[in-house]
Amino acid sequence: MPTIHISHLMKQYGSRVILRDVSLSIPKGQIYGFIGPSGAGKTTLVKMMVGMDTPDAGQLYVLGEQMPNMSVLSKIGYMAQSDALYPELSGLENIQFFTELYSLSKARQKERIAYAAELVGLSSDLQRKVSTYSGGMKRRLSLAISLVHDPEILILDEPTVGIDPKLRQIIWQELIRLKDEKQKTIIVTTHVMDEAQRCDCLAMVREGQILAEGAPDALKTSYQVETLEEIFLQTGGVHDENV
Ligand SMILES: Nc1ncnc2c1ncn2[C@@H]1O[C@H](COP(=O)(O)OP(=O)(O)O)[C@@H](O)[C@H]1O
Ligand SMILES: [Mg+2]
């Protein structure tokens, strides 16, 4: 059973078709990336995987269950594209708030919070109010929160926007370790080509459709190009690093 299975998914907002006919399967223990221009439908698609939006047609199963499903939700760590944090609380209080939602022992909570804060380089800023955090720090806190309950599936919507290259490197090393050593399934959306290159499988999304799917190197071979960027351009994507 694939971790995520989607077939003929459709979504419209009013008369506008956002997702056309999306079918894909994501096996356990992969890093699966969605890349595509702003407005392509990436966020809409990952929101459906966490049951925050419902398809108009088609099927979507996560761990064999149709979403939203409570027991599956506790196995997903979701990092939204815009941070959902409490600005008047400290970083620590924010993480604790979300950690309370899961049935972890006090000792385990403490251990997981320490791990997640350390990973994103926020250990020494946890006492500060989130309203004093920079945009990048808020992204890092959101990432820590998505990881805190040690979920089987991580769904990260543009996780490294506003994060400096060194920390981005550390975060990617950890994502790869979580996949290799703990068989986590990790789904990311990204605008950044070097991140796309690190995915096991990549789906290029444009106008609500998957135009190409495969391992980064296999995609390059089949399109007879040297870089992912060229495939992106060939499939009609307008690559915009600034979005
Ligand atoms: N709640 C909504 N109501 C109407 N249109 C929406 C809504 N959410 C997203 N859209 C539209 O759907 C399209 C795809 O958006 P999105 O999934 O956020 O794309 P991406 O994440 O690839 O940038 C965009 O044109 C966006 O304006
Ligand atoms: Mg998006």
PDB file of C-alpha atoms and ligand atoms in Angstrom:
ATOM      1  CA  MET A   1       0.000   0.000   0.000  1.00  0.00           C
ATOM      2  CA  PRO A   2       1.473   3.374  -0.977  1.00  0.00           C
ATOM      3  CA  THR A   3       1.605   6.001   1.763  1.00  0.00           C
ATOM      4  CA  ILE A   4      -0.354   8.375  -0.429  1.00  0.00           C
ATOM      5  CA  HIS A   5      -2.507   7.392  -3.361  1.00  0.00           C
ATOM      6  CA  ILE A   6      -4.299   9.939  -5.510  1.00  0.00           C
ATOM      7  CA  SER A   7      -6.367   9.209  -8.580  1.00  0.00           C
ATOM      8  CA  HIS A   8      -8.104  11.594 -10.963  1.00  0.00           C
ATOM      9  CA  LEU A   9      -8.277  14.356  -8.406  1.00  0.00           C
ATOM     10  CA  MET A  10     -10.138  17.491  -9.441  1.00  0.00           C
ATOM     11  CA  LYS A  11     -10.649  20.777  -7.666  1.00  0.00           C
ATOM     12  CA  GLN A  12     -12.409  23.960  -8.700  1.00  0.00           C
ATOM     13  CA  TYR A  13     -12.887  27.267  -6.952  1.00  0.00           C
ATOM     14  CA  GLY A  14     -16.027  28.683  -8.510  1.00  0.00           C
ATOM     15  CA  SER A  15     -15.667  28.162 -12.226  1.00  0.00           C
ATOM     16  CA  ARG A  16     -11.871  28.090 -12.024  1.00  0.00           C
ATOM     17  CA  VAL A  17     -10.277  24.697 -12.334  1.00  0.00           C
ATOM     18  CA  ILE A  18      -7.353  24.501  -9.910  1.00  0.00           C
ATOM     19  CA  LEU A  19      -6.456  20.805 -10.151  1.00  0.00           C
ATOM     20  CA  ARG A  20      -7.343  19.049 -13.376  1.00  0.00           C
ATOM     21  CA  ASP A  21      -6.757  15.341 -13.249  1.00  0.00           C
ATOM     22  CA  VAL A  22      -4.035  14.545 -10.797  1.00  0.00           C
ATOM     23  CA  SER A  23      -3.030  10.922 -10.228  1.00  0.00           C
ATOM     24  CA  LEU A  24       0.035   9.828  -8.304  1.00  0.00           C
ATOM     25  CA  SER A  25       1.322   7.361  -5.791  1.00  0.00           C
ATOM     26  CA  ILE A  26       3.894   8.047  -3.113  1.00  0.00           C
ATOM     27  CA  PRO A  27       5.542   5.011  -1.529  1.00  0.00           C
ATOM     28  CA  LYS A  28       6.735   4.884   2.056  1.00  0.00           C
ATOM     29  CA  GLY A  29      10.244   6.126   2.729  1.00  0.00           C
ATOM     30  CA  GLN A  30      10.569   8.584  -0.140  1.00  0.00           C
ATOM     31  CA  ILE A  31      11.179  12.267  -0.440  1.00  0.00           C
ATOM     32  CA  TYR A  32       8.642  13.380  -3.005  1.00  0.00           C
ATOM     33  CA  GLY A  33       8.808  16.924  -4.321  1.00  0.00           C
ATOM     34  CA  PHE A  34       6.323  19.146  -6.073  1.00  0.00           C
ATOM     35  CA  ILE A  35       7.854  21.900  -8.110  1.00  0.00           C
ATOM     36  CA  GLY A  36       6.066  24.437 -10.229  1.00  0.00           C
ATOM     37  CA  PRO A  37       5.351  28.105 -10.646  1.00  0.00           C
ATOM     38  CA  SER A  38       3.330  30.124  -8.206  1.00  0.00           C
ATOM     39  CA  GLY A  39      -0.378  29.414  -8.654  1.00  0.00           C
ATOM     40  CA  ALA A  40       0.221  25.947 -10.153  1.00  0.00           C
ATOM     41  CA  GLY A  41      -1.851  24.243  -7.453  1.00  0.00           C
ATOM     42  CA  LYS A  42       0.850  22.781  -5.189  1.00  0.00           C
ATOM     43  CA  THR A  43      -0.571  24.156  -1.955  1.00  0.00           C
ATOM     44  CA  THR A  44      -4.102  23.133  -2.898  1.00  0.00           C
ATOM     45  CA  LEU A  45      -2.862  19.601  -3.518  1.00  0.00           C
ATOM     46  CA  VAL A  46      -0.932  19.207  -0.263  1.00  0.00           C
ATOM     47  CA  LYS A  47      -3.800  20.730   1.723  1.00  0.00           C
ATOM     48  CA  MET A  48      -6.011  17.916   0.459  1.00  0.00           C
ATOM     49  CA  MET A  49      -3.482  15.384   1.713  1.00  0.00           C
ATOM     50  CA  VAL A  50      -3.990  16.728   5.227  1.00  0.00           C
ATOM     51  CA  GLY A  51      -7.754  16.948   4.835  1.00  0.00           C
ATOM     52  CA  MET A  52      -7.849  20.753   4.970  1.00  0.00           C
ATOM     53  CA  ASP A  53      -9.544  20.961   1.610  1.00  0.00           C
ATOM     54  CA  THR A  54     -11.827  18.498  -0.157  1.00  0.00           C
ATOM     55  CA  PRO A  55     -11.619  17.373  -3.765  1.00  0.00           C
ATOM     56  CA  ASP A  56     -14.558  17.864  -6.124  1.00  0.00           C
ATOM     57  CA  ALA A  57     -13.867  14.535  -7.796  1.00  0.00           C
ATOM     58  CA  GLY A  58     -11.356  11.728  -7.620  1.00  0.00           C
ATOM     59  CA  GLN A  59      -9.820   9.758  -4.803  1.00  0.00           C
ATOM     60  CA  LEU A  60      -7.215  10.564  -2.228  1.00  0.00           C
ATOM     61  CA  TYR A  61      -5.982   8.026   0.316  1.00  0.00           C
ATOM     62  CA  VAL A  62      -3.398   8.544   3.011  1.00  0.00           C
ATOM     63  CA  LEU A  63      -2.196   5.335   4.703  1.00  0.00           C
ATOM     64  CA  GLY A  64      -5.166   3.624   3.091  1.00  0.00           C
ATOM     65  CA  GLU A  65      -7.740   6.008   4.566  1.00  0.00           C
ATOM     66  CA  GLN A  66      -9.778   8.729   2.973  1.00  0.00           C
ATOM     67  CA  MET A  67      -8.978  12.142   4.435  1.00  0.00           C
ATOM     68  CA  PRO A  68      -9.855  13.798   6.755  1.00  0.00           C
ATOM     69  CA  ASN A  69      -9.301  10.953   9.193  1.00  0.00           C
ATOM     70  CA  MET A  70      -8.378  11.589  12.828  1.00  0.00           C
ATOM     71  CA  SER A  71      -6.139   8.586  13.320  1.00  0.00           C
ATOM     72  CA  VAL A  72      -4.178   9.430  10.179  1.00  0.00           C
ATOM     73  CA  LEU A  73      -3.877  13.112  11.103  1.00  0.00           C
ATOM     74  CA  SER A  74      -1.805  12.278  14.174  1.00  0.00           C
ATOM     75  CA  LYS A  75       0.678  10.518  11.876  1.00  0.00           C
ATOM     76  CA  ILE A  76       1.177  13.589   9.706  1.00  0.00           C
ATOM     77  CA  GLY A  77       3.356  16.592  10.394  1.00  0.00           C
ATOM     78  CA  TYR A  78       2.146  19.494   8.281  1.00  0.00           C
ATOM     79  CA  MET A  79       3.947  22.735   7.765  1.00  0.00           C
ATOM     80  CA  ALA A  80       1.716  25.233   5.980  1.00  0.00           C
ATOM     81  CA  GLN A  81       3.036  27.804   3.549  1.00  0.00           C
ATOM     82  CA  SER A  82       1.967  30.621   5.877  1.00  0.00           C
ATOM     83  CA  ASP A  83       2.871  30.270   9.518  1.00  0.00           C
ATOM     84  CA  ALA A  84       0.029  29.632  11.954  1.00  0.00           C
ATOM     85  CA  LEU A  85       1.634  30.738  15.213  1.00  0.00           C
ATOM     86  CA  TYR A  86       0.543  32.639  18.321  1.00  0.00           C
ATOM     87  CA  PRO A  87       2.563  35.885  18.244  1.00  0.00           C
ATOM     88  CA  GLU A  88       1.966  36.764  21.906  1.00  0.00           C
ATOM     89  CA  LEU A  89       3.304  33.432  23.123  1.00  0.00           C
ATOM     90  CA  SER A  90       6.970  32.490  23.277  1.00  0.00           C
ATOM     91  CA  GLY A  91       8.486  30.049  20.830  1.00  0.00           C
ATOM     92  CA  LEU A  92       8.510  27.397  23.537  1.00  0.00           C
ATOM     93  CA  GLU A  93       4.855  28.014  24.460  1.00  0.00           C
ATOM     94  CA  ASN A  94       3.926  27.692  20.790  1.00  0.00           C
ATOM     95  CA  ILE A  95       5.676  24.333  20.464  1.00  0.00           C
ATOM     96  CA  GLN A  96       4.210  23.158  23.770  1.00  0.00           C
ATOM     97  CA  PHE A  97       0.718  24.141  22.680  1.00  0.00           C
ATOM     98  CA  PHE A  98       0.926  21.950  19.593  1.00  0.00           C
ATOM     99  CA  THR A  99       2.746  19.164  21.410  1.00  0.00           C
ATOM    100  CA  GLU A 100      -0.150  18.930  23.891  1.00  0.00           C
ATOM    101  CA  LEU A 101      -2.390  17.838  21.022  1.00  0.00           C
ATOM    102  CA  TYR A 102      -0.588  14.511  20.916  1.00  0.00           C
ATOM    103  CA  SER A 103      -0.554  11.880  23.589  1.00  0.00           C
ATOM    104  CA  LEU A 104       3.118  11.972  24.461  1.00  0.00           C
ATOM    105  CA  SER A 105       4.467  11.471  27.959  1.00  0.00           C
ATOM    106  CA  LYS A 106       5.929  14.565  29.657  1.00  0.00           C
ATOM    107  CA  ALA A 107       9.454  13.181  29.289  1.00  0.00           C
ATOM    108  CA  ARG A 108       8.935  12.387  25.626  1.00  0.00           C
ATOM    109  CA  GLN A 109       7.442  15.862  25.034  1.00  0.00           C
ATOM    110  CA  LYS A 110      10.514  17.469  26.535  1.00  0.00           C
ATOM    111  CA  GLU A 111      12.861  15.303  24.521  1.00  0.00           C
ATOM    112  CA  ARG A 112      11.023  15.941  21.240  1.00  0.00           C
ATOM    113  CA  ILE A 113      10.811  19.716  21.818  1.00  0.00           C
ATOM    114  CA  ALA A 114      14.555  19.833  22.523  1.00  0.00           C
ATOM    115  CA  TYR A 115      15.296  17.820  19.379  1.00  0.00           C
ATOM    116  CA  ALA A 116      13.047  19.905  17.113  1.00  0.00           C
ATOM    117  CA  ALA A 117      14.263  23.263  18.480  1.00  0.00           C
ATOM    118  CA  GLU A 118      17.892  22.195  18.135  1.00  0.00           C
ATOM    119  CA  LEU A 119      17.385  21.006  14.565  1.00  0.00           C
ATOM    120  CA  VAL A 120      16.018  24.361  13.440  1.00  0.00           C
ATOM    121  CA  GLY A 121      18.574  26.339  15.433  1.00  0.00           C
ATOM    122  CA  LEU A 122      16.070  27.952  17.801  1.00  0.00           C
ATOM    123  CA  SER A 123      17.143  26.483  21.147  1.00  0.00           C
ATOM    124  CA  SER A 124      18.452  29.778  22.477  1.00  0.00           C
ATOM    125  CA  ASP A 125      15.483  31.838  21.225  1.00  0.00           C
ATOM    126  CA  LEU A 126      12.679  29.739  22.661  1.00  0.00           C
ATOM    127  CA  GLN A 127      11.911  32.125  25.536  1.00  0.00           C
ATOM    128  CA  ARG A 128      11.284  35.062  23.216  1.00  0.00           C
ATOM    129  CA  LYS A 129       7.825  36.066  22.064  1.00  0.00           C
ATOM    130  CA  VAL A 130       7.127  34.980  18.505  1.00  0.00           C
ATOM    131  CA  SER A 131       6.131  38.575  17.662  1.00  0.00           C
ATOM    132  CA  THR A 132       9.855  39.430  17.915  1.00  0.00           C
ATOM    133  CA  TYR A 133      10.892  36.633  15.508  1.00  0.00           C
ATOM    134  CA  SER A 134      12.013  37.287  11.934  1.00  0.00           C
ATOM    135  CA  GLY A 135      10.177  35.652   9.041  1.00  0.00           C
ATOM    136  CA  GLY A 136      12.845  32.952   8.782  1.00  0.00           C
ATOM    137  CA  MET A 137      12.628  32.210  12.508  1.00  0.00           C
ATOM    138  CA  LYS A 138       8.875  31.764  12.228  1.00  0.00           C
ATOM    139  CA  ARG A 139       9.402  29.318   9.345  1.00  0.00           C
ATOM    140  CA  ARG A 140      11.882  27.423  11.507  1.00  0.00           C
ATOM    141  CA  LEU A 141       9.462  27.324  14.429  1.00  0.00           C
ATOM    142  CA  SER A 142       6.712  26.037  12.137  1.00  0.00           C
ATOM    143  CA  LEU A 143       9.063  23.319  10.923  1.00  0.00           C
ATOM    144  CA  ALA A 144       9.913  22.357  14.512  1.00  0.00           C
ATOM    145  CA  ILE A 145       6.194  22.110  15.310  1.00  0.00           C
ATOM    146  CA  SER A 146       5.557  19.858  12.305  1.00  0.00           C
ATOM    147  CA  LEU A 147       8.247  17.447  13.533  1.00  0.00           C
ATOM    148  CA  VAL A 148       7.525  17.408  17.231  1.00  0.00           C
ATOM    149  CA  HIS A 149       5.284  14.320  17.414  1.00  0.00           C
ATOM    150  CA  ASP A 150       7.672  12.238  15.296  1.00  0.00           C
ATOM    151  CA  PRO A 151       5.139  11.764  12.485  1.00  0.00           C
ATOM    152  CA  GLU A 152       5.341   9.010   9.890  1.00  0.00           C
ATOM    153  CA  ILE A 153       4.592  11.489   7.105  1.00  0.00           C
ATOM    154  CA  LEU A 154       5.942  15.002   6.804  1.00  0.00           C
ATOM    155  CA  ILE A 155       4.165  17.405   4.464  1.00  0.00           C
ATOM    156  CA  LEU A 156       6.126  20.609   4.119  1.00  0.00           C
ATOM    157  CA  ASP A 157       4.860  23.479   1.975  1.00  0.00           C
ATOM    158  CA  GLU A 158       7.874  25.561   0.937  1.00  0.00           C
ATOM    159  CA  PRO A 159       9.677  24.821   4.187  1.00  0.00           C
ATOM    160  CA  THR A 160      12.928  26.625   3.530  1.00  0.00           C
ATOM    161  CA  VAL A 161      11.696  29.996   2.264  1.00  0.00           C
ATOM    162  CA  GLY A 162      13.547  32.709   4.185  1.00  0.00           C
ATOM    163  CA  ILE A 163      15.973  30.248   5.759  1.00  0.00           C
ATOM    164  CA  ASP A 164      19.668  30.883   5.209  1.00  0.00           C
ATOM    165  CA  PRO A 165      21.652  28.430   3.033  1.00  0.00           C
ATOM    166  CA  LYS A 166      23.625  26.899   5.904  1.00  0.00           C
ATOM    167  CA  LEU A 167      20.570  26.046   7.969  1.00  0.00           C
ATOM    168  CA  ARG A 168      18.751  24.899   4.827  1.00  0.00           C
ATOM    169  CA  GLN A 169      21.598  22.435   4.313  1.00  0.00           C
ATOM    170  CA  ILE A 170      21.273  21.146   7.886  1.00  0.00           C
ATOM    171  CA  ILE A 171      17.513  20.758   7.532  1.00  0.00           C
ATOM    172  CA  TRP A 172      17.875  18.815   4.284  1.00  0.00           C
ATOM    173  CA  GLN A 173      20.501  16.530   5.806  1.00  0.00           C
ATOM    174  CA  GLU A 174      18.047  15.769   8.593  1.00  0.00           C
ATOM    175  CA  LEU A 175      15.149  15.164   6.180  1.00  0.00           C
ATOM    176  CA  ILE A 176      17.336  12.686   4.290  1.00  0.00           C
ATOM    177  CA  ARG A 177      18.354  11.006   7.554  1.00  0.00           C
ATOM    178  CA  LEU A 178      14.702  10.726   8.655  1.00  0.00           C
ATOM    179  CA  LYS A 179      13.939   9.054   5.348  1.00  0.00           C
ATOM    180  CA  ASP A 180      16.963   6.719   5.345  1.00  0.00           C
ATOM    181  CA  GLU A 181      17.047   5.708   8.988  1.00  0.00           C
ATOM    182  CA  LYS A 182      13.409   5.985  10.026  1.00  0.00           C
ATOM    183  CA  GLN A 183      11.647   5.350   6.709  1.00  0.00           C
ATOM    184  CA  LYS A 184       9.666   8.575   6.981  1.00  0.00           C
ATOM    185  CA  THR A 185       7.734   9.706   3.938  1.00  0.00           C
ATOM    186  CA  ILE A 186       8.443  13.335   3.195  1.00  0.00           C
ATOM    187  CA  ILE A 187       6.492  15.522   0.801  1.00  0.00           C
ATOM    188  CA  VAL A 188       7.823  18.962  -0.028  1.00  0.00           C
ATOM    189  CA  THR A 189       6.871  21.766  -2.331  1.00  0.00           C
ATOM    190  CA  THR A 190       9.702  23.962  -3.442  1.00  0.00           C
ATOM    191  CA  HIS A 191      10.789  26.648  -5.844  1.00  0.00           C
ATOM    192  CA  VAL A 192      14.426  25.844  -5.347  1.00  0.00           C
ATOM    193  CA  MET A 193      16.118  23.615  -7.918  1.00  0.00           C
ATOM    194  CA  ASP A 194      18.873  22.287  -5.656  1.00  0.00           C
ATOM    195  CA  GLU A 195      16.174  21.079  -3.252  1.00  0.00           C
ATOM    196  CA  ALA A 196      14.284  19.458  -6.105  1.00  0.00           C
ATOM    197  CA  GLN A 197      17.475  17.602  -7.007  1.00  0.00           C
ATOM    198  CA  ARG A 198      17.522  15.963  -3.565  1.00  0.00           C
ATOM    199  CA  CYS A 199      14.065  14.432  -3.946  1.00  0.00           C
ATOM    200  CA  ASP A 200      13.721  10.751  -4.833  1.00  0.00           C
ATOM    201  CA  CYS A 201      10.817  11.590  -7.050  1.00  0.00           C
ATOM    202  CA  LEU A 202       9.739  14.877  -8.470  1.00  0.00           C
ATOM    203  CA  ALA A 203       6.441  16.039  -9.943  1.00  0.00           C
ATOM    204  CA  MET A 204       6.411  19.124 -12.092  1.00  0.00           C
ATOM    205  CA  VAL A 205       3.109  20.917 -11.629  1.00  0.00           C
ATOM    206  CA  ARG A 206       1.651  23.569 -13.858  1.00  0.00           C
ATOM    207  CA  GLU A 207      -1.910  24.816 -14.166  1.00  0.00           C
ATOM    208  CA  GLY A 208      -3.219  22.059 -11.963  1.00  0.00           C
ATOM    209  CA  GLN A 209      -1.611  19.219 -13.863  1.00  0.00           C
ATOM    210  CA  ILE A 210       1.431  17.054 -13.402  1.00  0.00           C
ATOM    211  CA  LEU A 211       3.459  17.547 -16.549  1.00  0.00           C
ATOM    212  CA  ALA A 212       6.304  15.215 -15.697  1.00  0.00           C
ATOM    213  CA  GLU A 213       7.127  12.846 -12.867  1.00  0.00           C
ATOM    214  CA  GLY A 214      10.195  10.816 -12.027  1.00  0.00           C
ATOM    215  CA  ALA A 215      13.567  10.717 -10.311  1.00  0.00           C
ATOM    216  CA  PRO A 216      15.483  13.966 -10.971  1.00  0.00           C
ATOM    217  CA  ASP A 217      18.234  12.227 -12.968  1.00  0.00           C
ATOM    218  CA  ALA A 218      15.761  10.098 -14.937  1.00  0.00           C
ATOM    219  CA  LEU A 219      13.797  13.221 -15.822  1.00  0.00           C
ATOM    220  CA  LYS A 220      16.968  14.895 -17.041  1.00  0.00           C
ATOM    221  CA  THR A 221      17.826  11.854 -19.163  1.00  0.00           C
ATOM    222  CA  SER A 222      14.399  11.586 -20.707  1.00  0.00           C
ATOM    223  CA  TYR A 223      14.265  15.301 -21.509  1.00  0.00           C
ATOM    224  CA  GLN A 224      17.910  15.177 -22.680  1.00  0.00           C
ATOM    225  CA  VAL A 225      18.908  18.159 -20.607  1.00  0.00           C
ATOM    226  CA  GLU A 226      21.623  18.913 -18.051  1.00  0.00           C
ATOM    227  CA  THR A 227      19.573  20.646 -15.393  1.00  0.00           C
ATOM    228  CA  LEU A 228      16.123  20.419 -13.850  1.00  0.00           C
ATOM    229  CA  GLU A 229      15.669  24.066 -14.633  1.00  0.00           C
ATOM    230  CA  GLU A 230      15.701  23.254 -18.352  1.00  0.00           C
ATOM    231  CA  ILE A 231      12.911  20.694 -17.961  1.00  0.00           C
ATOM    232  CA  PHE A 232      10.989  23.243 -16.037  1.00  0.00           C
ATOM    233  CA  LEU A 233      11.371  25.726 -18.877  1.00  0.00           C
ATOM    234  CA  GLN A 234      10.574  23.076 -21.492  1.00  0.00           C
ATOM    235  CA  THR A 235       7.358  22.155 -19.742  1.00  0.00           C
ATOM    236  CA  GLY A 236       6.376  25.792 -19.875  1.00  0.00           C
ATOM    237  CA  GLY A 237       7.124  26.778 -16.307  1.00  0.00           C
ATOM    238  CA  VAL A 238       8.063  30.314 -15.492  1.00  0.00           C
ATOM    239  CA  HIS A 239      10.650  29.881 -12.811  1.00  0.00           C
ATOM    240  CA  ASP A 240      10.337  32.576 -10.199  1.00  0.00           C
ATOM    241  CA  GLU A 241      12.740  32.341  -7.268  1.00  0.00           C
ATOM    242  CA  ASN A 242      11.184  35.313  -5.564  1.00  0.00           C
ATOM    243  CA  VAL A 243       7.718  33.994  -4.906  1.00  0.00           C
TER     244      VAL A 243
HETATM  245  N1  LIG B   1      -9.536  29.358  -1.261  1.00  0.00           N
HETATM  246  C1  LIG B   1      -9.342  29.692  -2.536  1.00  0.00           C
HETATM  247  N2  LIG B   1     -10.314  30.305  -3.250  1.00  0.00           N
HETATM  248  C2  LIG B   1     -10.142  30.635  -4.549  1.00  0.00           C
HETATM  249  N3  LIG B   1      -9.012  30.415  -5.236  1.00  0.00           N
HETATM  250  C3  LIG B   1      -7.992  29.828  -4.581  1.00  0.00           C
HETATM  251  C4  LIG B   1      -8.101  29.430  -3.208  1.00  0.00           C
HETATM  252  N4  LIG B   1      -6.926  28.845  -2.838  1.00  0.00           N
HETATM  253  C5  LIG B   1      -6.141  28.889  -3.933  1.00  0.00           C
HETATM  254  N5  LIG B   1      -6.769  29.463  -4.977  1.00  0.00           N
HETATM  255  C6  LIG B   1      -6.224  29.639  -6.346  1.00  0.00           C
HETATM  256  O1  LIG B   1      -5.786  28.370  -6.789  1.00  0.00           O
HETATM  257  C7  LIG B   1      -4.627  28.481  -7.585  1.00  0.00           C
HETATM  258  C8  LIG B   1      -3.561  27.547  -7.065  1.00  0.00           C
HETATM  259  O2  LIG B   1      -3.100  28.050  -5.830  1.00  0.00           O
HETATM  260  P1  LIG B   1      -2.048  27.287  -4.942  1.00  0.00           P
HETATM  261  O3  LIG B   1      -2.510  25.911  -4.728  1.00  0.00           O
HETATM  262  O4  LIG B   1      -1.821  28.122  -3.733  1.00  0.00           O
HETATM  263  O5  LIG B   1      -0.777  27.286  -5.887  1.00  0.00           O
HETATM  264  P2  LIG B   1       0.781  27.133  -5.534  1.00  0.00           P
HETATM  265  O6  LIG B   1       0.901  26.628  -4.150  1.00  0.00           O
HETATM  266  O7  LIG B   1       1.309  26.206  -6.568  1.00  0.00           O
HETATM  267  O8  LIG B   1       1.370  28.512  -5.672  1.00  0.00           O
HETATM  268  C9  LIG B   1      -4.220  29.946  -7.554  1.00  0.00           C
HETATM  269  O9  LIG B   1      -4.617  30.559  -8.734  1.00  0.00           O
HETATM  270  C10 LIG B   1      -4.982  30.499  -6.371  1.00  0.00           C
HETATM  271  O10 LIG B   1      -5.276  31.850  -6.566  1.00  0.00           O
HETATM  272 MG    MG B   2       1.843  27.330  -2.531  1.00  0.00          MG
END
